[in-house]
Amino acid sequence: MGTISEFRLRVLVLNAFAIPGLGHIYAKQYLSGTVMAVAFTPASLYFIVEFFLKAWLFFKTGADLATADRFLISLLADPLTRYSIIVAGLTWLVSVLDGYRITRGK
């Protein structure tokens, strides 16, 4: 099995652990990188804000971790929250797989 090049590793790490699409921008694939970053950022920010807001409101009422399952169910009951999770997850997956594809042979 061959070793992974330093360039490919940088692209994959940027896509997987920073912002999806950032590795594409590093690899000078500006259009696809920008599209992925623009798709991922609002979706993930919406989910993060919604998660912390609902968690603060839920646990402010005196609920404890034993009732955390009700918190997660109430979080996923909102269709927009589910949509943001799906968009962020798919964008992340596509960016990592496409990052691997565009660095083939480099």
PDB file of C-alpha atoms in Angstrom:
ATOM      1  CA  MET A   1       0.000   0.000   0.000  1.00  0.00           C
ATOM      2  CA  GLY A   2       1.412   3.379  -0.968  1.00  0.00           C
ATOM      3  CA  THR A   3       2.032   6.315   1.279  1.00  0.00           C
ATOM      4  CA  ILE A   4      -0.100   9.421   1.212  1.00  0.00           C
ATOM      5  CA  SER A   5       1.542  12.570  -0.142  1.00  0.00           C
ATOM      6  CA  GLU A   6       1.931  15.613   2.071  1.00  0.00           C
ATOM      7  CA  PHE A   7      -0.207  17.704  -0.302  1.00  0.00           C
ATOM      8  CA  ARG A   8      -3.066  15.175  -0.244  1.00  0.00           C
ATOM      9  CA  LEU A   9      -2.834  14.935   3.526  1.00  0.00           C
ATOM     10  CA  ARG A  10      -3.094  18.717   3.902  1.00  0.00           C
ATOM     11  CA  VAL A  11      -6.132  18.883   1.609  1.00  0.00           C
ATOM     12  CA  LEU A  12      -7.879  16.055   3.449  1.00  0.00           C
ATOM     13  CA  VAL A  13      -7.117  17.450   6.905  1.00  0.00           C
ATOM     14  CA  LEU A  14      -8.401  20.904   5.917  1.00  0.00           C
ATOM     15  CA  ASN A  15     -11.591  19.401   4.481  1.00  0.00           C
ATOM     16  CA  ALA A  16     -12.199  16.972   7.335  1.00  0.00           C
ATOM     17  CA  PHE A  17     -11.183  18.944  10.405  1.00  0.00           C
ATOM     18  CA  ALA A  18     -11.465  22.620   9.468  1.00  0.00           C
ATOM     19  CA  ILE A  19     -14.173  23.729   7.042  1.00  0.00           C
ATOM     20  CA  PRO A  20     -15.248  21.483   4.175  1.00  0.00           C
ATOM     21  CA  GLY A  21     -14.060  23.146   0.988  1.00  0.00           C
ATOM     22  CA  LEU A  22     -11.026  24.787   2.584  1.00  0.00           C
ATOM     23  CA  GLY A  23      -8.824  21.984   1.296  1.00  0.00           C
ATOM     24  CA  HIS A  24     -10.178  22.580  -2.196  1.00  0.00           C
ATOM     25  CA  ILE A  25      -9.245  26.243  -1.946  1.00  0.00           C
ATOM     26  CA  TYR A  26      -5.758  25.192  -0.787  1.00  0.00           C
ATOM     27  CA  ALA A  27      -5.578  22.937  -3.879  1.00  0.00           C
ATOM     28  CA  LYS A  28      -6.607  25.897  -6.082  1.00  0.00           C
ATOM     29  CA  GLN A  29     -10.048  24.433  -6.821  1.00  0.00           C
ATOM     30  CA  TYR A  30     -11.709  27.735  -5.951  1.00  0.00           C
ATOM     31  CA  LEU A  31     -15.206  27.211  -7.331  1.00  0.00           C
ATOM     32  CA  SER A  32     -15.879  23.815  -5.767  1.00  0.00           C
ATOM     33  CA  GLY A  33     -14.233  24.866  -2.505  1.00  0.00           C
ATOM     34  CA  THR A  34     -16.331  27.996  -2.258  1.00  0.00           C
ATOM     35  CA  VAL A  35     -19.551  26.115  -3.025  1.00  0.00           C
ATOM     36  CA  MET A  36     -18.806  23.542  -0.326  1.00  0.00           C
ATOM     37  CA  ALA A  37     -17.839  26.148   2.255  1.00  0.00           C
ATOM     38  CA  VAL A  38     -20.934  28.222   1.498  1.00  0.00           C
ATOM     39  CA  ALA A  39     -23.178  25.141   1.792  1.00  0.00           C
ATOM     40  CA  PHE A  40     -21.567  23.896   5.006  1.00  0.00           C
ATOM     41  CA  THR A  41     -21.102  27.059   7.054  1.00  0.00           C
ATOM     42  CA  PRO A  42     -24.704  28.312   7.382  1.00  0.00           C
ATOM     43  CA  ALA A  43     -26.074  24.813   7.938  1.00  0.00           C
ATOM     44  CA  SER A  44     -23.590  23.982  10.668  1.00  0.00           C
ATOM     45  CA  LEU A  45     -23.906  27.394  12.324  1.00  0.00           C
ATOM     46  CA  TYR A  46     -27.692  27.042  12.400  1.00  0.00           C
ATOM     47  CA  PHE A  47     -27.429  23.646  14.052  1.00  0.00           C
ATOM     48  CA  ILE A  48     -24.874  24.819  16.618  1.00  0.00           C
ATOM     49  CA  VAL A  49     -26.925  27.868  17.611  1.00  0.00           C
ATOM     50  CA  GLU A  50     -30.147  25.850  17.727  1.00  0.00           C
ATOM     51  CA  PHE A  51     -28.489  23.103  19.793  1.00  0.00           C
ATOM     52  CA  PHE A  52     -27.103  25.437  22.442  1.00  0.00           C
ATOM     53  CA  LEU A  53     -30.231  27.584  22.593  1.00  0.00           C
ATOM     54  CA  LYS A  54     -32.518  24.588  23.043  1.00  0.00           C
ATOM     55  CA  ALA A  55     -30.099  22.971  25.503  1.00  0.00           C
ATOM     56  CA  TRP A  56     -30.004  26.114  27.611  1.00  0.00           C
ATOM     57  CA  LEU A  57     -33.795  26.403  27.613  1.00  0.00           C
ATOM     58  CA  PHE A  58     -34.308  22.680  28.272  1.00  0.00           C
ATOM     59  CA  PHE A  59     -31.848  22.314  31.128  1.00  0.00           C
ATOM     60  CA  LYS A  60     -32.816  25.687  32.617  1.00  0.00           C
ATOM     61  CA  THR A  61     -36.146  24.106  33.588  1.00  0.00           C
ATOM     62  CA  GLY A  62     -34.384  21.764  36.011  1.00  0.00           C
ATOM     63  CA  ALA A  63     -34.026  18.779  33.711  1.00  0.00           C
ATOM     64  CA  ASP A  64     -30.993  16.578  34.269  1.00  0.00           C
ATOM     65  CA  LEU A  65     -28.932  14.302  32.027  1.00  0.00           C
ATOM     66  CA  ALA A  66     -31.348  11.415  32.670  1.00  0.00           C
ATOM     67  CA  THR A  67     -33.880  13.275  30.516  1.00  0.00           C
ATOM     68  CA  ALA A  68     -31.413  14.154  27.780  1.00  0.00           C
ATOM     69  CA  ASP A  69     -33.175  11.764  25.410  1.00  0.00           C
ATOM     70  CA  ARG A  70     -36.234  14.042  25.469  1.00  0.00           C
ATOM     71  CA  PHE A  71     -33.951  16.960  24.663  1.00  0.00           C
ATOM     72  CA  LEU A  72     -32.526  15.198  21.602  1.00  0.00           C
ATOM     73  CA  ILE A  73     -35.992  14.173  20.419  1.00  0.00           C
ATOM     74  CA  SER A  74     -37.235  17.745  20.768  1.00  0.00           C
ATOM     75  CA  LEU A  75     -34.169  18.983  18.896  1.00  0.00           C
ATOM     76  CA  LEU A  76     -34.736  16.616  15.987  1.00  0.00           C
ATOM     77  CA  ALA A  77     -38.464  17.350  15.841  1.00  0.00           C
ATOM     78  CA  ASP A  78     -37.721  20.594  14.008  1.00  0.00           C
ATOM     79  CA  PRO A  79     -37.496  19.917  10.234  1.00  0.00           C
ATOM     80  CA  LEU A  80     -35.056  22.787   9.666  1.00  0.00           C
ATOM     81  CA  THR A  81     -32.668  21.366  12.261  1.00  0.00           C
ATOM     82  CA  ARG A  82     -32.814  17.937  10.612  1.00  0.00           C
ATOM     83  CA  TYR A  83     -32.201  19.547   7.221  1.00  0.00           C
ATOM     84  CA  SER A  84     -29.185  21.473   8.537  1.00  0.00           C
ATOM     85  CA  ILE A  85     -27.680  18.270   9.958  1.00  0.00           C
ATOM     86  CA  ILE A  86     -28.151  16.472   6.642  1.00  0.00           C
ATOM     87  CA  VAL A  87     -26.705  19.329   4.559  1.00  0.00           C
ATOM     88  CA  ALA A  88     -23.684  19.767   6.838  1.00  0.00           C
ATOM     89  CA  GLY A  89     -23.005  16.028   6.972  1.00  0.00           C
ATOM     90  CA  LEU A  90     -23.330  15.444   3.251  1.00  0.00           C
ATOM     91  CA  THR A  91     -21.206  18.485   2.443  1.00  0.00           C
ATOM     92  CA  TRP A  92     -18.516  17.221   4.801  1.00  0.00           C
ATOM     93  CA  LEU A  93     -18.590  13.732   3.244  1.00  0.00           C
ATOM     94  CA  VAL A  94     -18.512  15.028  -0.336  1.00  0.00           C
ATOM     95  CA  SER A  95     -15.659  17.430   0.427  1.00  0.00           C
ATOM     96  CA  VAL A  96     -13.482  14.695   1.909  1.00  0.00           C
ATOM     97  CA  LEU A  97     -14.182  12.249  -0.923  1.00  0.00           C
ATOM     98  CA  ASP A  98     -13.731  14.911  -3.601  1.00  0.00           C
ATOM     99  CA  GLY A  99     -10.572  16.157  -1.893  1.00  0.00           C
ATOM    100  CA  TYR A 100      -9.177  12.651  -2.183  1.00  0.00           C
ATOM    101  CA  ARG A 101     -10.203  12.536  -5.851  1.00  0.00           C
ATOM    102  CA  ILE A 102      -8.703  15.890  -6.861  1.00  0.00           C
ATOM    103  CA  THR A 103      -5.354  15.093  -5.236  1.00  0.00           C
ATOM    104  CA  ARG A 104      -4.977  11.788  -7.038  1.00  0.00           C
ATOM    105  CA  GLY A 105      -1.513  11.625  -8.512  1.00  0.00           C
ATOM    106  CA  LYS A 106      -0.244  14.741  -6.708  1.00  0.00           C
TER     107      LYS A 106
END
